[in-house]
Tab-separated table of C-alpha atoms in Angstrom:
chain	number	residue	atom	x	y	z
A	1	UNK	CA	-5.424	22.113	8.198
A	2	UNK	CA	-2.177	21.683	10.122
A	3	UNK	CA	0.242	18.876	9.542
A	4	UNK	CA	-0.499	17.459	12.997
A	5	UNK	CA	-4.190	17.099	12.091
A	6	UNK	CA	-3.284	15.286	8.884
A	7	UNK	CA	-0.873	12.894	10.601
A	8	UNK	CA	-2.648	9.536	10.804
A	9	UNK	CA	0.245	7.541	12.283
A	10	UNK	CA	-1.211	4.964	14.651
A	11	UNK	CA	-1.205	5.825	18.353
A	12	UNK	CA	-2.429	3.845	21.361
A	13	UNK	CA	-4.744	6.260	23.127
A	14	UNK	CA	-5.294	6.464	26.863
A	15	UNK	CA	-7.670	3.748	28.003
A	16	UNK	CA	-7.174	1.528	24.926
A	17	UNK	CA	-4.314	-0.652	26.121
A	18	UNK	CA	-6.354	-2.899	28.416
A	19	UNK	CA	-8.750	-3.840	25.628
A	20	UNK	CA	-5.921	-4.408	23.135
A	21	UNK	CA	-3.967	-6.650	25.523
A	22	UNK	CA	-6.960	-8.982	25.685
A	23	UNK	CA	-6.511	-9.586	21.950
A	24	UNK	CA	-2.921	-10.799	22.412
A	25	UNK	CA	-1.897	-14.364	23.346
A	26	UNK	CA	1.302	-15.056	25.278
A	27	UNK	CA	3.428	-17.692	23.521
A	28	UNK	CA	3.265	-19.922	26.635
A	29	UNK	CA	-0.532	-20.086	26.261
A	30	UNK	CA	-0.574	-21.187	22.616
A	31	UNK	CA	-2.583	-24.336	21.978
A	32	UNK	CA	-2.145	-26.393	18.823
A	33	UNK	CA	-5.875	-26.580	18.109
A	34	UNK	CA	-6.457	-22.864	18.669
A	35	UNK	CA	-4.046	-20.913	16.467
A	36	UNK	CA	-6.384	-19.194	14.040
A	37	UNK	CA	-6.694	-15.399	14.179
A	38	UNK	CA	-4.156	-15.067	16.947
A	39	UNK	CA	-1.648	-12.317	17.738
A	40	UNK	CA	1.056	-14.215	19.624
A	41	UNK	CA	3.626	-12.330	21.652
A	42	UNK	CA	6.865	-14.232	22.093
A	43	UNK	CA	10.001	-15.691	20.553
A	44	UNK	CA	9.426	-17.141	17.082
A	45	UNK	CA	11.198	-20.454	17.554
A	46	UNK	CA	9.650	-21.132	20.964
A	47	UNK	CA	6.180	-20.300	19.658
A	48	UNK	CA	6.509	-22.465	16.546
A	49	UNK	CA	6.992	-25.542	18.736
A	50	UNK	CA	3.365	-25.183	19.854
A	51	UNK	CA	1.932	-24.687	16.369
A	52	UNK	CA	0.930	-27.778	14.364
A	53	UNK	CA	2.936	-28.846	11.309
A	54	UNK	CA	1.405	-28.849	7.797
A	55	UNK	CA	-1.155	-26.265	8.946
A	56	UNK	CA	-0.751	-23.150	6.801
A	57	UNK	CA	-1.585	-22.501	3.159
A	58	UNK	CA	0.609	-19.408	2.974
A	59	UNK	CA	3.555	-18.141	5.006
A	60	UNK	CA	4.930	-14.618	4.631
A	61	UNK	CA	8.350	-14.167	6.216
A	62	UNK	CA	9.856	-10.724	6.791
A	63	UNK	CA	12.837	-11.378	9.094
A	64	UNK	CA	15.460	-8.825	10.137
A	65	UNK	CA	17.652	-8.116	7.125
A	66	UNK	CA	21.421	-8.295	7.422
A	67	UNK	CA	21.584	-4.721	8.715
A	68	UNK	CA	22.237	-3.106	12.071
A	69	UNK	CA	18.825	-1.919	13.170
A	70	UNK	CA	17.122	-1.018	16.443
A	71	UNK	CA	13.556	-2.302	16.633
A	72	UNK	CA	12.402	-0.160	19.553
A	73	UNK	CA	14.782	-1.720	22.044
A	74	UNK	CA	15.631	-4.968	20.268
A	75	UNK	CA	18.946	-4.534	18.473
A	76	UNK	CA	19.867	-6.585	15.412
A	77	UNK	CA	23.466	-6.384	14.212
A	78	UNK	CA	24.815	-6.744	10.716
A	79	UNK	CA	27.223	-9.645	10.289
A	80	UNK	CA	29.007	-11.422	7.425
A	81	UNK	CA	26.983	-13.477	4.947
A	82	UNK	CA	27.968	-16.856	6.420
A	83	UNK	CA	26.829	-15.862	9.903
A	84	UNK	CA	23.599	-14.385	8.584
A	85	UNK	CA	22.892	-17.593	6.692
A	86	UNK	CA	23.442	-19.584	9.885
A	87	UNK	CA	20.965	-17.283	11.644
A	88	UNK	CA	18.329	-17.970	8.972
A	89	UNK	CA	18.862	-21.724	9.335
A	90	UNK	CA	18.180	-21.572	13.097
A	91	UNK	CA	14.485	-21.119	12.422
A	92	UNK	CA	13.721	-21.577	8.698
A	93	UNK	CA	13.417	-25.364	8.626
A	94	UNK	CA	10.934	-25.181	11.513
A	95	UNK	CA	8.910	-22.543	9.659
A	96	UNK	CA	8.776	-24.774	6.557
A	97	UNK	CA	7.305	-27.631	8.578
A	98	UNK	CA	4.245	-25.449	9.262
A	99	UNK	CA	3.481	-25.203	5.537
A	100	UNK	CA	1.012	-27.733	4.151
A	101	UNK	CA	1.782	-29.936	1.155
A	102	UNK	CA	0.430	-27.447	-1.413
A	103	UNK	CA	1.542	-24.336	0.460
A	104	UNK	CA	3.464	-21.242	-0.629
A	105	UNK	CA	6.094	-19.213	1.182
A	106	UNK	CA	7.256	-15.678	0.441
A	107	UNK	CA	10.404	-14.262	2.046
A	108	UNK	CA	11.272	-10.561	2.027
A	109	UNK	CA	14.845	-9.328	1.788
A	110	UNK	CA	17.162	-6.616	0.527
A	111	UNK	CA	20.287	-6.836	-1.637
A	112	UNK	CA	22.547	-7.678	1.322
A	113	UNK	CA	20.404	-10.504	2.658
A	114	UNK	CA	18.835	-11.780	-0.568
A	115	UNK	CA	21.657	-14.108	-1.608
A	116	UNK	CA	21.719	-15.849	1.763
A	117	UNK	CA	17.951	-16.171	1.668
A	118	UNK	CA	17.979	-17.797	-1.760
A	119	UNK	CA	20.499	-20.415	-0.633
A	120	UNK	CA	18.521	-21.243	2.501
A	121	UNK	CA	15.210	-21.344	0.623
A	122	UNK	CA	16.642	-23.670	-2.031
A	123	UNK	CA	17.705	-26.204	0.595
A	124	UNK	CA	14.153	-26.607	1.909
A	125	UNK	CA	11.691	-25.507	-0.792
A	126	UNK	CA	11.456	-25.005	-4.550
A	127	UNK	CA	12.151	-21.405	-5.525
A	128	UNK	CA	9.923	-20.312	-8.430
A	129	UNK	CA	10.743	-16.633	-8.777
A	130	UNK	CA	12.113	-13.453	-7.237
A	131	UNK	CA	9.891	-10.398	-7.105
A	132	UNK	CA	11.684	-7.064	-6.986
A	133	UNK	CA	9.671	-4.096	-5.806
A	134	UNK	CA	10.563	-0.452	-5.897
A	135	UNK	CA	10.653	1.524	-2.682
A	136	UNK	CA	9.946	5.088	-3.708
A	137	UNK	CA	11.738	6.117	-0.533
A	138	UNK	CA	15.418	5.435	-0.123
A	139	UNK	CA	18.484	6.946	1.406
A	140	UNK	CA	20.770	8.804	-0.925
A	141	UNK	CA	24.486	8.049	-0.948
A	142	UNK	CA	27.470	9.987	-2.236
A	143	UNK	CA	29.662	6.934	-2.853
A	144	UNK	CA	27.053	4.368	-3.857
A	145	UNK	CA	23.754	4.011	-5.710
A	146	UNK	CA	20.633	4.945	-3.792
A	147	UNK	CA	19.061	1.833	-2.287
A	148	UNK	CA	15.444	1.786	-3.468
A	149	UNK	CA	14.711	-1.889	-4.263
A	150	UNK	CA	13.779	-4.926	-2.189
A	151	UNK	CA	13.174	-8.573	-3.054
A	152	UNK	CA	10.468	-11.085	-2.243
A	153	UNK	CA	11.369	-14.722	-2.898
A	154	UNK	CA	8.517	-16.940	-4.116
A	155	UNK	CA	8.852	-20.602	-3.089
A	156	UNK	CA	6.566	-23.620	-2.791
A	157	UNK	CA	6.617	-26.975	-1.102
A	158	UNK	CA	5.453	-28.913	-4.163
A	159	UNK	CA	6.072	-27.305	-7.597
A	160	UNK	CA	3.426	-29.587	-9.119
A	161	UNK	CA	0.700	-28.743	-6.616
A	162	UNK	CA	0.330	-25.180	-5.374
A	163	UNK	CA	-2.344	-22.485	-5.622
A	164	UNK	CA	-1.693	-19.416	-7.771
A	165	UNK	CA	-4.332	-16.997	-9.094
A	166	UNK	CA	-2.743	-14.400	-11.368
A	167	UNK	CA	-6.150	-12.994	-12.343
A	168	UNK	CA	-6.738	-11.922	-8.734
A	169	UNK	CA	-3.874	-9.416	-8.918
A	170	UNK	CA	-4.544	-7.606	-12.184
A	171	UNK	CA	-2.992	-4.156	-12.500
A	172	UNK	CA	-4.782	-1.172	-14.009
A	173	UNK	CA	-2.251	1.038	-15.822
A	174	UNK	CA	-2.679	4.369	-17.528
A	175	UNK	CA	-2.105	4.282	-21.274
A	176	UNK	CA	0.365	6.953	-22.348
A	177	UNK	CA	0.404	6.089	-26.056
A	178	UNK	CA	-3.081	4.781	-26.924
A	179	UNK	CA	-2.858	2.608	-30.039
A	180	UNK	CA	-5.908	1.881	-32.139
A	181	UNK	CA	-6.519	-0.834	-34.702
A	182	UNK	CA	-9.182	-0.027	-37.296
A	183	UNK	CA	-10.259	2.839	-35.075
A	184	UNK	CA	-10.791	0.564	-32.052
A	185	UNK	CA	-8.642	0.769	-28.885
A	186	UNK	CA	-6.019	-1.995	-28.869
A	187	UNK	CA	-5.851	-3.702	-25.446
A	188	UNK	CA	-7.090	-0.623	-23.563
A	189	UNK	CA	-10.338	1.115	-22.696
A	190	UNK	CA	-11.480	4.710	-22.432
A	191	UNK	CA	-13.124	5.263	-19.040
A	192	UNK	CA	-14.388	8.239	-17.068
A	193	UNK	CA	-11.056	8.221	-15.230
A	194	UNK	CA	-8.993	8.149	-18.413
A	195	UNK	CA	-7.377	5.614	-20.743
A	196	UNK	CA	-6.398	2.385	-18.941
A	197	UNK	CA	-5.077	-1.058	-19.751
A	198	UNK	CA	-5.585	-4.154	-17.583
A	199	UNK	CA	-2.375	-6.185	-17.321
A	200	UNK	CA	-1.017	-9.181	-15.473
A	201	UNK	CA	1.758	-8.220	-13.070
A	202	UNK	CA	5.364	-9.173	-13.728
A	203	UNK	CA	8.015	-9.879	-11.103
A	204	UNK	CA	8.887	-6.167	-10.948
A	205	UNK	CA	6.456	-4.004	-8.966
A	206	UNK	CA	6.725	-0.232	-9.197
A	207	UNK	CA	3.330	0.686	-7.748
A	208	UNK	CA	3.984	0.337	-4.004
A	209	UNK	CA	3.876	3.321	-1.640
A	210	UNK	CA	5.795	2.945	1.617
A	211	UNK	CA	3.428	3.806	4.509
A	212	UNK	CA	3.946	7.382	5.656
A	213	UNK	CA	2.409	9.794	8.164
A	214	UNK	CA	-0.729	10.727	6.186
A	215	UNK	CA	-1.778	7.087	5.639
A	216	UNK	CA	-4.037	5.436	8.262
A	217	UNK	CA	-2.015	2.189	8.045
A	218	UNK	CA	1.198	3.947	9.097
A	219	UNK	CA	2.948	3.061	12.365
A	220	UNK	CA	6.320	3.923	13.886
A	221	UNK	CA	7.773	0.537	12.947
A	222	UNK	CA	11.100	1.167	11.161
A	223	UNK	CA	10.587	-1.397	8.369
A	224	UNK	CA	6.805	-1.600	7.968
A	225	UNK	CA	5.502	-3.275	4.808
A	226	UNK	CA	2.591	-1.758	2.891
A	227	UNK	CA	-0.804	-3.442	2.942
A	228	UNK	CA	-0.905	-3.195	-0.848
A	229	UNK	CA	2.341	-5.171	-1.105
A	230	UNK	CA	1.062	-8.027	1.048
A	231	UNK	CA	-2.393	-7.944	-0.559
A	232	UNK	CA	-0.810	-9.049	-3.833
A	233	UNK	CA	0.819	-12.042	-2.135
A	234	UNK	CA	-2.332	-13.000	-0.254
A	235	UNK	CA	-4.674	-12.755	-3.242
A	236	UNK	CA	-2.339	-14.586	-5.627
A	237	UNK	CA	-1.398	-17.434	-3.290
A	238	UNK	CA	-4.375	-18.121	-1.043
A	239	UNK	CA	-8.146	-18.486	-1.130
A	240	UNK	CA	-10.756	-16.990	1.219
A	241	UNK	CA	-10.732	-18.997	4.428
A	242	UNK	CA	-7.116	-20.134	4.031
A	243	UNK	CA	-4.620	-19.891	6.879
A	244	UNK	CA	-1.665	-17.493	6.799
A	245	UNK	CA	1.337	-17.436	9.119
A	246	UNK	CA	3.653	-14.472	9.721
A	247	UNK	CA	6.463	-15.503	12.104
A	248	UNK	CA	8.065	-12.011	12.231
A	249	UNK	CA	4.940	-9.890	12.386
A	250	UNK	CA	6.287	-6.436	13.173
A	251	UNK	CA	3.333	-4.040	13.198
A	252	UNK	CA	0.948	-6.688	11.853
A	253	UNK	CA	0.504	-5.934	8.156
A	254	UNK	CA	0.012	-9.605	7.222
A	255	UNK	CA	-2.690	-10.048	9.872
A	256	UNK	CA	-4.514	-6.889	8.824
A	257	UNK	CA	-4.462	-7.824	5.136
A	258	UNK	CA	-5.600	-11.374	5.929
A	259	UNK	CA	-8.532	-10.016	7.918
A	260	UNK	CA	-9.495	-7.528	5.208
A	261	UNK	CA	-9.367	-10.265	2.554
A	262	UNK	CA	-11.213	-12.913	4.618
A	263	UNK	CA	-8.311	-15.207	5.470
A	264	UNK	CA	-7.270	-16.580	8.858
A	265	UNK	CA	-3.978	-15.414	10.352
A	266	UNK	CA	-1.419	-16.310	12.982
A	267	UNK	CA	1.227	-13.711	13.788
A	268	UNK	CA	4.249	-14.047	16.044
A	269	UNK	CA	6.056	-10.977	17.373
A	270	UNK	CA	8.542	-10.535	20.209
A	271	UNK	CA	7.929	-6.833	20.861
A	272	UNK	CA	4.829	-6.258	23.048
A	273	UNK	CA	4.279	-2.751	21.672
A	274	UNK	CA	4.228	-4.058	18.108
A	275	UNK	CA	1.607	-6.592	19.185
A	276	UNK	CA	-0.512	-3.742	20.560
A	277	UNK	CA	-0.183	-1.908	17.242
A	278	UNK	CA	-1.319	-5.063	15.444
A	279	UNK	CA	-4.332	-5.373	17.733
A	280	UNK	CA	-5.382	-1.771	17.135
A	281	UNK	CA	-4.932	-2.103	13.376
A	282	UNK	CA	-7.150	-5.198	13.434
A	283	UNK	CA	-9.834	-3.266	15.326
A	284	UNK	CA	-9.589	-0.476	12.760
A	285	UNK	CA	-9.953	-3.045	9.974
A	286	UNK	CA	-13.343	-4.082	11.340
A	287	UNK	CA	-14.696	-0.680	10.351
A	288	UNK	CA	-12.576	-0.141	7.245
A	289	UNK	CA	-11.581	-3.025	4.995
A	290	UNK	CA	-10.099	-0.826	2.267
A	291	UNK	CA	-6.516	-1.299	1.079
A	292	UNK	CA	-4.702	1.738	-0.301
A	293	UNK	CA	-4.124	1.280	-4.044
A	294	UNK	CA	-6.537	-1.670	-4.388
A	295	UNK	CA	-10.133	-1.043	-5.474
A	296	UNK	CA	-12.776	-2.555	-7.739
A	297	UNK	CA	-10.897	-5.871	-7.589
A	298	UNK	CA	-7.737	-4.509	-9.232
A	299	UNK	CA	-4.471	-2.853	-8.243
A	300	UNK	CA	-3.986	0.691	-9.442
A	301	UNK	CA	-0.725	2.400	-10.301
A	302	UNK	CA	0.752	4.585	-7.590
A	303	UNK	CA	-1.264	7.823	-7.212
A	304	UNK	CA	-3.662	7.016	-10.085
A	305	UNK	CA	-6.396	5.860	-7.699
A	306	UNK	CA	-5.992	9.107	-5.743
A	307	UNK	CA	-6.348	10.976	-9.043
A	308	UNK	CA	-9.509	9.016	-9.864
A	309	UNK	CA	-11.046	9.674	-6.438
A	310	UNK	CA	-10.136	13.366	-6.627
A	311	UNK	CA	-11.683	13.649	-10.086
A	312	UNK	CA	-14.853	11.918	-8.910
A	313	UNK	CA	-15.141	14.302	-5.953
A	314	UNK	CA	-14.778	17.321	-8.254
A	315	UNK	CA	-17.453	15.941	-10.586
A	316	UNK	CA	-19.826	15.318	-7.660
A	317	UNK	CA	-19.300	18.866	-6.400
A	318	UNK	CA	-19.903	20.226	-9.921
A	319	UNK	CA	-23.148	18.252	-10.274
A	320	UNK	CA	-24.293	19.399	-6.816
A	321	UNK	CA	-23.797	23.051	-7.803
A	322	UNK	CA	-25.682	22.567	-11.061
A	323	UNK	CA	-28.597	20.990	-9.217
């Protein structure tokens, strides 16, 4: 099989665009009482003016980091920390008004932007934690350490009243040194797939795979977030039927994950092509609700689920031959 046949990067095929455009709402047509399950194409701040306050249970914010980056024609330029912080303040207070009284907000950032984000978050919400997740991809550098970490800030409107379900995001980890007590496995189990331990996640995540060309969720967006990454946020901080807002939607990962996990979504994105990608991904999700790395109600370590599936396929083939 050639590489081109194995490349699953999303493409808008001939004849699809008309159907996909019907799924997208122009920001000028947004109505306050009709925001659920909408892909909105337009400027974030202008669109937010038409969205009701105190409406969302969860907001996931992935703004441009303080880097020079071209988003398929829209250029964002790196600036000093003070200017970047001013940029965040131009829209962040408005975003916070959309969060309901028991709502949660997550904001994604890297090491350059993270400090500014923490200061802005602290002025408007209560910061509870900082998640650091490992990007297994990263550019090497001869005069600096390779950049392979990003942050997600965890903040709430009311620290005494917010939803959080840690049991919904259990991690299944392989046991490398199985310890037994009186001959019985200690905090692990022996399964057909191997020895595993169920654990609660910490604020360091090392099980995320950046979308790449062989994964069906992959697009050409330069900073696409993995569905597995957002699934953890959605499951921990919202319930089925809750409303989720993504004001910088990119290729639509938050919307796709919300749909797959039975939540409502509102996404805002300036780039029309990115909105089309979101629409196609949502159509694909209607026929496939799977999330890479998440199965049987738990999150699996990177590549271990692939190992399990491969082993199961080999066993099925072996049984078929024996029969």
